[in-house]
XYZ file of C-alpha atoms in Angstrom:
356
model
C 0.000 0.000 0.000
C 2.810 2.367 0.861
C 4.513 1.654 -2.486
C 1.275 2.381 -4.309
C 0.858 5.690 -2.485
C 4.465 6.555 -3.239
C 3.958 5.799 -6.927
C 0.800 7.952 -7.038
C 2.594 10.833 -5.322
C 5.482 10.471 -7.749
C 3.126 10.501 -10.744
C 1.337 13.602 -9.453
C 4.688 15.291 -8.898
C 5.882 14.445 -12.422
C 2.570 15.591 -13.907
C 2.678 18.886 -12.022
C 6.262 19.478 -13.101
C 5.388 18.690 -16.715
C 2.421 21.057 -16.691
C 4.564 23.813 -15.168
C 7.241 23.286 -17.801
C 4.616 23.325 -20.555
C 3.120 26.575 -19.236
C 6.572 28.124 -19.057
C 7.261 27.153 -22.695
C 3.956 28.424 -24.038
C 4.420 31.018 -26.734
C 3.301 34.512 -25.795
C 0.913 36.358 -28.085
C 3.364 39.265 -28.390
C 7.052 39.922 -27.819
C 7.890 43.521 -26.894
C 11.401 44.927 -27.043
C 12.418 47.617 -24.551
C 15.416 49.877 -25.263
C 17.068 52.674 -23.324
C 20.361 54.502 -23.235
C 20.976 54.588 -19.474
C 19.131 53.537 -16.347
C 17.836 56.276 -14.062
C 14.861 57.079 -11.855
C 12.843 58.690 -14.655
C 13.097 55.682 -16.965
C 12.376 53.369 -14.014
C 9.088 55.211 -13.446
C 8.258 55.185 -17.169
C 8.827 51.424 -17.223
C 6.689 50.911 -14.125
C 3.800 52.877 -15.621
C 4.230 50.985 -18.877
C 4.282 47.507 -17.331
C 1.494 48.107 -14.812
C -0.835 49.488 -17.472
C 0.045 46.933 -20.135
C -0.426 44.069 -17.656
C -3.936 45.260 -16.896
C -4.876 45.793 -20.550
C -3.523 42.440 -21.704
C -5.203 40.488 -18.918
C -8.504 42.138 -19.760
C -8.032 41.218 -23.428
C -6.973 37.649 -22.586
C -3.573 38.156 -24.222
C -0.023 37.407 -23.087
C 3.294 39.091 -23.806
C 6.997 38.793 -23.082
C 9.564 41.559 -22.727
C 13.098 41.640 -24.156
C 15.147 44.404 -22.526
C 18.315 45.983 -23.940
C 20.439 48.879 -22.615
C 23.036 50.554 -24.782
C 26.687 50.890 -23.774
C 29.544 53.190 -24.718
C 31.169 56.429 -23.609
C 30.843 58.339 -26.902
C 28.127 59.104 -29.433
C 29.686 56.684 -31.909
C 29.988 53.821 -29.400
C 26.421 54.347 -28.182
C 25.132 54.323 -31.763
C 26.955 51.034 -32.418
C 25.486 49.536 -29.262
C 21.977 50.736 -30.146
C 22.226 49.167 -33.609
C 23.418 45.898 -32.092
C 20.489 45.971 -29.657
C 18.009 46.461 -32.489
C 19.498 43.537 -34.413
C 19.200 41.376 -31.285
C 15.541 42.312 -30.822
C 14.761 41.614 -34.487
C 16.291 38.132 -34.161
C 14.054 37.557 -31.134
C 11.050 38.338 -33.303
C 9.708 41.349 -31.407
C 6.366 42.692 -32.579
C 7.047 46.214 -31.372
C 9.857 48.255 -29.769
C 9.333 50.538 -26.780
C 12.191 53.084 -26.578
C 12.937 55.365 -23.623
C 15.773 57.470 -25.008
C 16.129 59.493 -28.193
C 19.117 57.489 -29.440
C 17.241 54.206 -28.881
C 14.196 55.487 -30.740
C 16.306 56.797 -33.631
C 18.129 53.476 -33.963
C 14.909 51.475 -33.838
C 13.314 53.562 -36.590
C 16.431 53.345 -38.774
C 17.370 49.713 -38.220
C 14.105 47.910 -37.461
C 12.145 48.803 -40.575
C 8.705 47.242 -40.428
C 8.669 46.981 -36.622
C 6.543 49.714 -34.978
C 8.351 51.928 -32.448
C 6.762 53.702 -29.486
C 8.960 56.339 -27.843
C 8.406 57.779 -24.362
C 10.729 60.679 -23.539
C 12.194 59.620 -20.188
C 14.878 62.255 -19.602
C 14.923 66.026 -19.892
C 18.574 65.976 -20.905
C 17.974 63.561 -23.762
C 16.825 66.057 -26.414
C 17.060 69.733 -27.207
C 14.108 71.429 -25.546
C 12.503 74.789 -26.261
C 12.350 77.537 -23.643
C 8.566 77.570 -23.946
C 8.476 73.894 -22.913
C 10.703 74.345 -19.847
C 9.295 77.681 -18.645
C 6.162 76.071 -17.187
C 8.188 73.732 -14.994
C 10.771 76.305 -13.886
C 8.019 78.796 -12.982
C 6.365 76.159 -10.796
C 9.676 75.369 -9.105
C 10.439 79.027 -8.303
C 6.910 79.494 -6.944
C 7.479 76.397 -4.830
C 10.714 77.873 -3.444
C 8.874 81.039 -2.404
C 6.218 78.945 -0.667
C 8.903 77.018 1.240
C 10.881 80.190 2.077
C 8.197 82.909 1.891
C 10.394 85.855 2.900
C 13.903 85.077 1.675
C 16.524 87.750 1.259
C 17.666 85.819 -1.794
C 17.225 82.513 -3.618
C 20.176 80.400 -4.748
C 20.942 78.689 -8.061
C 23.649 76.002 -8.132
C 24.884 74.023 -11.124
C 28.037 72.575 -12.672
C 29.196 74.681 -15.627
C 30.015 72.937 -18.930
C 33.714 72.202 -19.371
C 33.691 72.702 -23.150
C 31.725 75.796 -24.152
C 32.065 74.974 -27.862
C 30.898 71.375 -27.591
C 27.997 71.252 -25.138
C 25.883 68.153 -24.673
C 22.101 68.238 -24.931
C 21.929 67.892 -21.154
C 24.221 70.900 -20.657
C 22.232 73.022 -23.114
C 19.001 72.189 -21.309
C 20.607 72.823 -17.913
C 21.760 76.282 -18.988
C 18.288 77.019 -20.308
C 16.787 76.171 -16.909
C 19.282 78.481 -15.188
C 18.471 81.312 -17.618
C 14.741 80.901 -17.019
C 15.188 80.674 -13.239
C 17.134 83.950 -13.182
C 14.491 85.673 -15.306
C 11.603 84.455 -13.147
C 13.306 85.252 -9.832
C 14.149 88.730 -11.133
C 10.471 89.265 -11.982
C 9.462 88.268 -8.455
C 12.307 89.558 -6.249
C 14.224 91.990 -8.422
C 17.652 91.795 -10.069
C 19.351 91.236 -6.700
C 16.991 88.438 -5.710
C 19.321 85.537 -6.408
C 22.881 84.300 -5.993
C 24.150 82.119 -8.826
C 27.059 79.698 -8.668
C 27.973 77.690 -11.726
C 31.086 75.996 -10.418
C 33.703 74.452 -12.657
C 35.171 71.006 -12.186
C 38.562 71.033 -10.511
C 40.934 68.153 -9.990
C 41.866 69.248 -6.459
C 38.277 69.113 -5.144
C 35.476 66.597 -5.232
C 32.062 67.730 -6.406
C 30.640 67.331 -2.927
C 33.448 69.573 -1.640
C 32.445 72.241 -4.128
C 28.785 72.079 -3.211
C 29.395 72.114 0.544
C 31.339 75.346 0.253
C 28.819 76.908 -2.132
C 25.809 76.115 0.061
C 27.486 77.367 3.239
C 28.415 80.633 1.512
C 24.874 80.994 0.174
C 23.298 80.463 3.572
C 25.650 83.016 5.131
C 24.531 85.453 2.409
C 20.866 85.100 3.363
C 19.721 82.535 0.782
C 16.531 80.848 2.005
C 16.158 78.116 -0.611
C 18.335 76.723 -3.426
C 17.351 75.667 -6.932
C 19.391 72.926 -8.661
C 18.375 72.387 -12.304
C 18.477 69.021 -14.044
C 22.259 68.701 -14.079
C 23.831 65.315 -14.808
C 26.961 66.087 -12.798
C 25.156 67.172 -9.666
C 22.680 64.338 -10.084
C 25.489 61.776 -10.024
C 26.844 63.339 -6.835
C 23.448 63.601 -5.187
C 22.710 59.895 -5.598
C 24.257 58.052 -2.691
C 26.082 54.725 -2.997
C 23.675 53.041 -0.590
C 20.820 53.434 -3.062
C 22.272 53.279 -6.553
C 25.970 52.504 -6.068
C 27.096 55.455 -8.126
C 28.311 58.879 -7.154
C 30.694 59.225 -4.225
C 28.508 60.416 -1.349
C 25.019 61.672 -0.738
C 26.139 65.203 0.031
C 22.786 66.633 0.985
C 21.616 64.403 3.811
C 23.274 62.439 6.593
C 21.925 59.146 5.236
C 25.380 58.168 3.940
C 26.600 57.260 7.409
C 28.403 60.462 8.358
C 28.004 61.455 11.997
C 26.908 65.028 11.375
C 25.458 67.024 8.535
C 28.243 68.426 6.369
C 26.356 70.962 4.255
C 24.361 74.135 4.852
C 21.076 73.487 6.567
C 18.580 74.833 4.044
C 15.991 73.417 1.648
C 16.761 72.521 -1.958
C 14.258 72.350 -4.825
C 15.499 70.207 -7.713
C 14.660 70.522 -11.375
C 13.446 66.950 -11.602
C 11.950 64.255 -9.386
C 14.932 62.005 -10.164
C 17.364 64.255 -8.275
C 14.782 65.371 -5.753
C 14.426 61.796 -4.537
C 17.885 62.117 -3.003
C 18.566 65.754 -2.145
C 15.492 67.972 -2.476
C 12.637 68.762 -0.121
C 10.134 69.223 -2.947
C 9.771 69.731 -6.687
C 7.319 70.096 -9.532
C 8.120 67.460 -12.123
C 6.908 65.520 -15.120
C 4.725 62.541 -14.193
C 6.908 59.817 -15.691
C 4.607 57.020 -14.529
C 1.719 58.561 -16.454
C 3.931 58.878 -19.529
C 4.703 55.155 -19.391
C 1.009 54.398 -19.003
C 0.238 56.431 -22.140
C 2.889 54.512 -24.055
C 1.403 51.201 -22.877
C -2.017 52.169 -24.157
C -0.483 53.024 -27.529
C 1.336 49.672 -27.683
C -1.935 47.913 -26.816
C -3.797 49.766 -29.563
C -1.180 48.776 -32.128
C -0.778 45.134 -31.108
C -4.278 44.159 -30.042
C -6.561 46.641 -31.754
C -4.631 46.772 -35.033
C -3.928 50.497 -35.024
C -1.641 51.423 -37.909
C 1.366 53.340 -36.633
C 5.058 52.975 -37.451
C 6.259 55.579 -34.929
C 4.509 57.085 -31.909
C 6.071 59.655 -29.576
C 5.131 60.671 -26.026
C 7.328 63.594 -25.028
C 7.688 65.400 -21.734
C 4.620 67.571 -21.189
C 5.566 69.982 -18.437
C 1.985 71.226 -18.101
C 1.035 67.756 -16.813
C 3.476 67.652 -13.938
C 2.934 66.983 -10.265
C 4.245 68.340 -6.968
C 6.331 65.894 -4.945
C 7.603 66.154 -1.366
C 10.604 64.211 -0.099
C 9.796 63.467 3.531
C 13.194 61.832 4.168
C 15.083 65.044 3.429
C 12.508 67.151 5.259
C 12.979 65.040 8.382
C 16.739 65.324 8.003
C 16.496 69.108 7.935
C 14.162 69.050 10.940
C 16.730 67.088 12.919
C 19.206 69.905 12.354
C 16.765 72.797 12.649
C 13.673 72.239 14.778
C 12.021 75.342 13.317
C 12.123 74.042 9.749
C 9.025 72.564 8.145
C 7.221 72.461 4.820
C 4.130 74.728 4.824
C 0.785 72.974 4.830
C -0.061 74.756 1.559
C 2.756 72.782 -0.120
C 1.741 69.513 1.539
C -1.806 69.963 0.245
C -0.494 70.170 -3.334
C 1.966 67.339 -3.273
C 2.463 63.611 -3.348
C 4.659 62.544 -0.421
C 7.247 59.806 -0.820
């Protein structure tokens, strides 16, 4: 009797394993390729919005899909282009039905090298394309207004950024960063007058780390009466702001004591960042593009093309700064409170914002 039971159990086990293996080998209805140039918070949120929304739509339609993800490599435009082309060729061999791109270079490569495969492009990074002042003005205006809500009676506001090293060969990110600084100065001047801000576009120096630069700048600004600091979307400062504990890049998280230092090493004042990506690590609040919603829009477009048969070879969802959202970073707020018991974010800001 025991042998018989053992045999039955064994058969059930084999059957279950076989069914599981069969389910795992079942062909999905669609294969979707995902491409991006570099990983960062913005593209993470775009992907999350994309996957969450597409999951829901496909389940409702009774369809299945698989994802094939590729990230480009290289430290120059030429190397990145080579990597993007290689990624497209890989995705074509895998038989993808559509490509979802989250960087301009990925989208360009997909359109050029994957002829016949539809491409959906969601703009995941401000620094990834040349923007117009009219596009950025909405966001910068909101950020300056936010600074004045956080520090309602400042003597001055601060603007900190890392100046381009090659004035004749600026990257898209540097061009967009300078545009944000220009707009910030114009808007602050309108609200506080020509003397209403202190600007510091520091240059990279071999004898100092970036966090050393920023510590000195912020201390000087606070001593000069600056009540709140604006940091535009700046790739250099972003890499410094992101602590090793969270993303294992950058040297230290210079703005909070979460990197293990015993005491705060920078000026105790609030920072408003130009983007939610940076603000996650060093800012108290920001007004930023809703990247999750952008990914959700892209998912709906992919669904329409794959399931509903919509004819489209190239669809683009770019940053729409009029559809942003206010975000508060409670971790940094608490850190500032620990150093200055009188500091807090006004309730008027809390009422506007999402808290994370």
